[in-house]
GROMACS .gro file of C-alpha atoms in nm:
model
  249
    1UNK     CA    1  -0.768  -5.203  -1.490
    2UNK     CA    2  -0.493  -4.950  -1.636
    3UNK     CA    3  -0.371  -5.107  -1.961
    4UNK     CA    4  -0.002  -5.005  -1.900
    5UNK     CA    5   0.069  -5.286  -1.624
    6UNK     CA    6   0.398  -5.217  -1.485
    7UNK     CA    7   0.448  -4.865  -1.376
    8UNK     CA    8   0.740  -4.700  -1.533
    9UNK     CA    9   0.961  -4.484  -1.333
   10UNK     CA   10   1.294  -4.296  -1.512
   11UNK     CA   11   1.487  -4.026  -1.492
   12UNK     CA   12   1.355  -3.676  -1.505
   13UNK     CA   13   1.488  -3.361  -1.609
   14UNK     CA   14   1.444  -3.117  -1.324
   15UNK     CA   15   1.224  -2.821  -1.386
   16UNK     CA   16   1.422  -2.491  -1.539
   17UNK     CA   17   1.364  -2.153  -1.280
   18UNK     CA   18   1.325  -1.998  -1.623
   19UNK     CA   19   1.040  -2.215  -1.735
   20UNK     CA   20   0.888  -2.171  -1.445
   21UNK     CA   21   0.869  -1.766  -1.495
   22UNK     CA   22   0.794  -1.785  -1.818
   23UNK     CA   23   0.430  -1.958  -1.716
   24UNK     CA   24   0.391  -1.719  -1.486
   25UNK     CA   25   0.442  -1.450  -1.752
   26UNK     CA   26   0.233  -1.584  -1.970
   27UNK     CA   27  -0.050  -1.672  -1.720
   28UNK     CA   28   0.006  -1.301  -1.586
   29UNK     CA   29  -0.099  -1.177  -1.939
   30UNK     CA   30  -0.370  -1.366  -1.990
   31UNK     CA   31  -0.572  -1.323  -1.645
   32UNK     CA   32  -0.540  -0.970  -1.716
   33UNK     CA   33  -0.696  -1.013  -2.005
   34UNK     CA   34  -0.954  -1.223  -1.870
   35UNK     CA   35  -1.034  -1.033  -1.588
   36UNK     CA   36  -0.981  -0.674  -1.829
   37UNK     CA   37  -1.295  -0.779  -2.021
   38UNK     CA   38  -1.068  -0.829  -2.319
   39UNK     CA   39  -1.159  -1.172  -2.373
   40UNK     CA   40  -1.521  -1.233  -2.267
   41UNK     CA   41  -1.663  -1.549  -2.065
   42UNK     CA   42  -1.766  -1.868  -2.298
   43UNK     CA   43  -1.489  -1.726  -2.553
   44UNK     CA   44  -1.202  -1.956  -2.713
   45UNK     CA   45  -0.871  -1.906  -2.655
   46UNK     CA   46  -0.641  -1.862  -2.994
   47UNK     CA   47  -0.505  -2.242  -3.017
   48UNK     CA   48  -0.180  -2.392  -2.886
   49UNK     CA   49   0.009  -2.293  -3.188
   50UNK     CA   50  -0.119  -1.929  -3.155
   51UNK     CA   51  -0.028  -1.847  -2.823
   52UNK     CA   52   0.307  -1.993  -2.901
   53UNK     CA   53   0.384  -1.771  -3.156
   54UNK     CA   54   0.201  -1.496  -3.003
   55UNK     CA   55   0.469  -1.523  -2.665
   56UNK     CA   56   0.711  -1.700  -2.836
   57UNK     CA   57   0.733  -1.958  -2.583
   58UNK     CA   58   0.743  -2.323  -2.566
   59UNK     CA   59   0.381  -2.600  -2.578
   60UNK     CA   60   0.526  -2.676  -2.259
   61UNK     CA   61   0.487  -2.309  -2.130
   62UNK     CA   62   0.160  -2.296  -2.310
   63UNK     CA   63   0.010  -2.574  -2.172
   64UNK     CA   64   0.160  -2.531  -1.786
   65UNK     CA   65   0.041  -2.188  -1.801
   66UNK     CA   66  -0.343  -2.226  -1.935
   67UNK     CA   67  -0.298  -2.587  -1.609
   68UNK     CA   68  -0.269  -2.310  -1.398
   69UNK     CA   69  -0.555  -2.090  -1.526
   70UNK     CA   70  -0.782  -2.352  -1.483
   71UNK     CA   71  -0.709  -2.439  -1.151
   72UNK     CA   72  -0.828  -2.131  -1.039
   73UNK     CA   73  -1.124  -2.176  -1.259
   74UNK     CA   74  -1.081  -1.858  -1.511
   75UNK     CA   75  -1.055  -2.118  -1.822
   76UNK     CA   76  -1.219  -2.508  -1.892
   77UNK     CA   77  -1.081  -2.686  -2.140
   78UNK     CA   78  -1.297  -2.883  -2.377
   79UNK     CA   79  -1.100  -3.233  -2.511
   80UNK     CA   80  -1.064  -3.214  -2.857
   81UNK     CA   81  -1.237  -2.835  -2.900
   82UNK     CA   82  -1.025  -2.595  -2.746
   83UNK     CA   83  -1.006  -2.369  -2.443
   84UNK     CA   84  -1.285  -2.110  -2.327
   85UNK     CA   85  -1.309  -1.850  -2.090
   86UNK     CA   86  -1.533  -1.988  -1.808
   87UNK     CA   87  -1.865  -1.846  -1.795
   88UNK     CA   88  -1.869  -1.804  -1.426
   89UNK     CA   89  -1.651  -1.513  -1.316
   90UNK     CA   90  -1.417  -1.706  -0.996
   91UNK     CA   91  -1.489  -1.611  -0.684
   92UNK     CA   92  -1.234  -1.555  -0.458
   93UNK     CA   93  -1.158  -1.849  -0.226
   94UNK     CA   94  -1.161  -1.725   0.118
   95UNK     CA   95  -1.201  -1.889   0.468
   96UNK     CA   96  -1.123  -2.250   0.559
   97UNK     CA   97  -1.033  -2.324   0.141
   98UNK     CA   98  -0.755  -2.027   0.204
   99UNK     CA   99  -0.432  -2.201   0.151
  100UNK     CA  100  -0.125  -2.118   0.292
  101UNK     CA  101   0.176  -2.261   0.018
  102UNK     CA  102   0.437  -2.081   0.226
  103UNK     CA  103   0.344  -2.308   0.527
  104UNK     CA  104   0.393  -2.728   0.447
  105UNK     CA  105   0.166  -2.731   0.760
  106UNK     CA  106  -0.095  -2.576   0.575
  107UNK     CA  107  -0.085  -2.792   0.281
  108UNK     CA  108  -0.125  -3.110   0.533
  109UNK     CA  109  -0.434  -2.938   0.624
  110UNK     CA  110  -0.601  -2.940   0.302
  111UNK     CA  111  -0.494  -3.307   0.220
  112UNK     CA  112  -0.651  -3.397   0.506
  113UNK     CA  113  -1.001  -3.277   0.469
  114UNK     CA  114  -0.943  -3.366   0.079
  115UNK     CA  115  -0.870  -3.699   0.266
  116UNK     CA  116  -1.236  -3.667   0.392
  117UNK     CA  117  -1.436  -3.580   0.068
  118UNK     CA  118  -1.242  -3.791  -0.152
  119UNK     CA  119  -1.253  -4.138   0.029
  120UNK     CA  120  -1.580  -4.160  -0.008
  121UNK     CA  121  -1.619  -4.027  -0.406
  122UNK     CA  122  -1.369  -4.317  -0.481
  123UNK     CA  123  -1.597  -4.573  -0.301
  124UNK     CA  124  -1.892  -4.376  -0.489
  125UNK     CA  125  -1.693  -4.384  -0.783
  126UNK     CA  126  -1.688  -4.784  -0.756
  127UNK     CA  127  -2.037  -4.834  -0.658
  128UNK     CA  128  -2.170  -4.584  -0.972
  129UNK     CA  129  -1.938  -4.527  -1.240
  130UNK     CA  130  -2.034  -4.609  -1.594
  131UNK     CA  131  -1.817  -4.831  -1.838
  132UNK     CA  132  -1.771  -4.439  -1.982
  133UNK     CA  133  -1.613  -4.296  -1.654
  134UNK     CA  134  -1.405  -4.623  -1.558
  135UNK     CA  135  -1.260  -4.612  -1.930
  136UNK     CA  136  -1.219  -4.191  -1.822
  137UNK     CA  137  -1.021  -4.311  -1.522
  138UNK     CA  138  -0.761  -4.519  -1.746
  139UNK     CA  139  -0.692  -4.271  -1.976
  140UNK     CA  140  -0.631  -3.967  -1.682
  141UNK     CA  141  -0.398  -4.256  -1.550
  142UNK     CA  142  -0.220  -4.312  -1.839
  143UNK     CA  143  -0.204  -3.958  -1.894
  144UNK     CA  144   0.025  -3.936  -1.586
  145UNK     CA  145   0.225  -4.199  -1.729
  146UNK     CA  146   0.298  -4.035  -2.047
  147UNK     CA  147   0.380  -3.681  -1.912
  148UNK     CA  148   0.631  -3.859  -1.659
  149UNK     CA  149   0.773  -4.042  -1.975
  150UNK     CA  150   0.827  -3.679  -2.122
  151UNK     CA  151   0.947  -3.560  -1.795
  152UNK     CA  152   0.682  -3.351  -1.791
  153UNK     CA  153   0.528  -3.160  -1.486
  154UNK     CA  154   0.234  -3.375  -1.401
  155UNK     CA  155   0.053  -3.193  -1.140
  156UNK     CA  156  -0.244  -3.109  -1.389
  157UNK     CA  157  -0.297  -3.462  -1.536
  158UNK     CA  158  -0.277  -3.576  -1.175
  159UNK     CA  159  -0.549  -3.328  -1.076
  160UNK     CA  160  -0.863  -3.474  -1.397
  161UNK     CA  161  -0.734  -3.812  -1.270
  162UNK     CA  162  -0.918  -3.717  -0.915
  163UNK     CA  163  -1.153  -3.527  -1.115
  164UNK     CA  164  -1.259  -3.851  -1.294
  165UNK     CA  165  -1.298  -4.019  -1.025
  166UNK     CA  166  -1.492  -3.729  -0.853
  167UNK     CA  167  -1.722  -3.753  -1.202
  168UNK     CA  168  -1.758  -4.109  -1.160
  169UNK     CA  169  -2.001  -4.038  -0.865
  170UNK     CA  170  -2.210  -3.868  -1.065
  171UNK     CA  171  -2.274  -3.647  -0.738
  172UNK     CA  172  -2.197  -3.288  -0.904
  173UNK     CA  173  -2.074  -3.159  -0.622
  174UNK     CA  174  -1.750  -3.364  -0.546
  175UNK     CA  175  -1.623  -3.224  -0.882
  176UNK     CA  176  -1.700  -2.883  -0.741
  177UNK     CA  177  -1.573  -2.894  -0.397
  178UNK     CA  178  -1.196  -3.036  -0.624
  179UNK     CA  179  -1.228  -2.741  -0.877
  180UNK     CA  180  -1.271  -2.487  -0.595
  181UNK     CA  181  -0.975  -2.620  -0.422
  182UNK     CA  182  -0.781  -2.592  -0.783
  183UNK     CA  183  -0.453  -2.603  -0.788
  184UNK     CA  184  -0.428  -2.678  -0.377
  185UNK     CA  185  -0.571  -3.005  -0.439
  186UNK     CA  186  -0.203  -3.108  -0.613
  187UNK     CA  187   0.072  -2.925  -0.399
  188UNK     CA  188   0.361  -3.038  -0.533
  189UNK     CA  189   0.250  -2.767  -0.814
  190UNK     CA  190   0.355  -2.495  -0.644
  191UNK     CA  191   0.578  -2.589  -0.388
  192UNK     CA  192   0.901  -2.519  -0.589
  193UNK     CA  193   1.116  -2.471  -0.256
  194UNK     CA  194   1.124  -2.844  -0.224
  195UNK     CA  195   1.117  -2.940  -0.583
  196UNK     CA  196   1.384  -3.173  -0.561
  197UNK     CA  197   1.229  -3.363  -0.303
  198UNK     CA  198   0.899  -3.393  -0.406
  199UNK     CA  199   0.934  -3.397  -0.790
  200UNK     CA  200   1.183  -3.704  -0.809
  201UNK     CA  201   1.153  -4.040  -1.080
  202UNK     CA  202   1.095  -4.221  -0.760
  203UNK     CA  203   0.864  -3.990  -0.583
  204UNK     CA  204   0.659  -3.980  -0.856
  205UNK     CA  205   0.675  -4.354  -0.948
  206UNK     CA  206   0.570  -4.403  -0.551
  207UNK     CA  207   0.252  -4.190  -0.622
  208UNK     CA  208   0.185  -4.373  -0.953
  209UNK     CA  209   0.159  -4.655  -0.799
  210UNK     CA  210  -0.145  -4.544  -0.515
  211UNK     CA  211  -0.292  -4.424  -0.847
  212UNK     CA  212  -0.304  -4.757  -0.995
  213UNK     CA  213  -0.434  -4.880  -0.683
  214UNK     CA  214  -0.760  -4.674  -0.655
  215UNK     CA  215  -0.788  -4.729  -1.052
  216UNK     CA  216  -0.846  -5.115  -1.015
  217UNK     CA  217  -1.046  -5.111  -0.739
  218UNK     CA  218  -1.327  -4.857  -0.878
  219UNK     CA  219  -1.294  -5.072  -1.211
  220UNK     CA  220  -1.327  -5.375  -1.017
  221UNK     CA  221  -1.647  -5.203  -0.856
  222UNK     CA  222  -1.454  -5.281  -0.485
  223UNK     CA  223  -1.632  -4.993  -0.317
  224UNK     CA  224  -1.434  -5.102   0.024
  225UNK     CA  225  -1.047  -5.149  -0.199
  226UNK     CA  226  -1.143  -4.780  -0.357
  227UNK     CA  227  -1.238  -4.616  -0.041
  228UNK     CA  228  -0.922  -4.761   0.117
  229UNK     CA  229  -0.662  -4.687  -0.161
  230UNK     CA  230  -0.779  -4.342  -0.178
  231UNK     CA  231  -0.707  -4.329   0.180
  232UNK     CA  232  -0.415  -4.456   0.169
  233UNK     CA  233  -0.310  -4.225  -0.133
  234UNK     CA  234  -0.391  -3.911   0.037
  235UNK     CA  235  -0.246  -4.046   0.427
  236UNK     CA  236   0.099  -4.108   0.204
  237UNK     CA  237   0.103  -3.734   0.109
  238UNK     CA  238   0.035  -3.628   0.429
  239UNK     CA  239   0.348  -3.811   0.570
  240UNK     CA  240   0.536  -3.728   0.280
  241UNK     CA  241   0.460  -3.346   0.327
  242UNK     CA  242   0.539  -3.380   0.728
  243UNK     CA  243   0.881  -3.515   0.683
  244UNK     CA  244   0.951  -3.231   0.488
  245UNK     CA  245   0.863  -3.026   0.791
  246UNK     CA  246   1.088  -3.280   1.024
  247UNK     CA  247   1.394  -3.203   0.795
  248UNK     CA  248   1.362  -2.845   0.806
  249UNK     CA  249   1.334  -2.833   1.214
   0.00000   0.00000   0.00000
């Protein structure tokens, strides 16, 4: 069960429009460079520090900007080591994984077949995981509670909590089918339009709490309580995300 008991839910500073082009600057730069050859698959990335002096940005730029990277799978980041070019060169998503973040209608589409494939990984996850993965789940919960404590964006430590739970299977390919949806899987990441809406202390309190949920029942081994909080979880975004498109009609 997440150590933290009661969820804690307070103010947050809205996110600056010149933070946000910053990581995009930044992130710019370093695909290039990526994709350029310049810095070759399986190679480390200078550290935090380094890249903050090197754009003379904030961690929080840093950090927001290599979330994004990884999302689309140029980078992995190794706990504890570093970050490294990923071996694989991306492919580009195409097809029925295409996403369009212009259209909320869009975004409902991939949470609902996310809805599909991750229902049953968290009733997997509850049936399989390890005393390792369940104690993996806590912390990528917690996680979410300290970057909402900083008032911190926490679409990436949102995103390796459903990839712990997707690990927690230990069916490979659930972790793939998340880390080819990247950054889609979480759309509150990119959908700055409505940031104010979706990126509220309660919003995010609301969401904290369906994460809770899922995290007791796959440490509680309730294969039927994780398959149905997971539901649940994902259902809740897809109403939140539709009455987004109610108020704009």
């Amino acid at each position: 069960m997440p150590r933290n008991g009661a969820i804690r839910a307070r103010e947050r500073n809205e996110r600056p429009a010149g933070r946000r082009n910053l990581v995009d600057i930044v992130g710019q730069q370093l695909r290039q460079e990526i994709l350029g050859g310049i810095l070759k698959p399986g190679e480390k990335l200078p550290s935090e520090s380094g890249l903050t002096d090197r754009y003379k940005v904030s961690r929080t730029v840093i950090r927001e900007a290599i979330a994004s990277m990884r999302a689309d799978g140029l980078v992995e980041v190794r706990h504890g080591v570093g970050v490294f070019v990923h071996h694989a060169r991306p492919l580009p998503i195409t097809g029925f994984l295409e996403t369009d973040t212009g259209r909320i209608s869009s975004i409902i589409e991939m949470l609902e077949l996310r809805a599909a494939v991750e229902t049953e990984a968290a009733g997997l996850a509850a049936a399989r995981r390890s005393p390792a993965q369940d104690e993996a789940i806590i912390e990528r919960f917690e996680d979410i509670d300290r970057a909402m404590e900083r008032g911190s964006a926490t679409s990436e430590a949102d995103f390796e909590f459903h990839l712990a739970i997707a690990d927690a299977t230990n069916n490979p390919r659930f972790r793939e089918f998340l880390e080819l949806t990247g950054k889609r899987a979480i759309p509150r990441s990119f959908l700055q339009d409505q940031a104010d809406e979706i990126a509220s202390a309660d919003y995010l309190a609301g969401i904290q709490a369906e994460h809770r949920r899922i995290a007791e029942a796959i440490s509680d081994r309730d294969e039927h309580g994780a398959r149905e909080a997971m539901r649940l979880h994902l259902k809740g975004s897809q109403q939140r995300y539709r009455s987004l498109i109610r108020r704009g009609s």
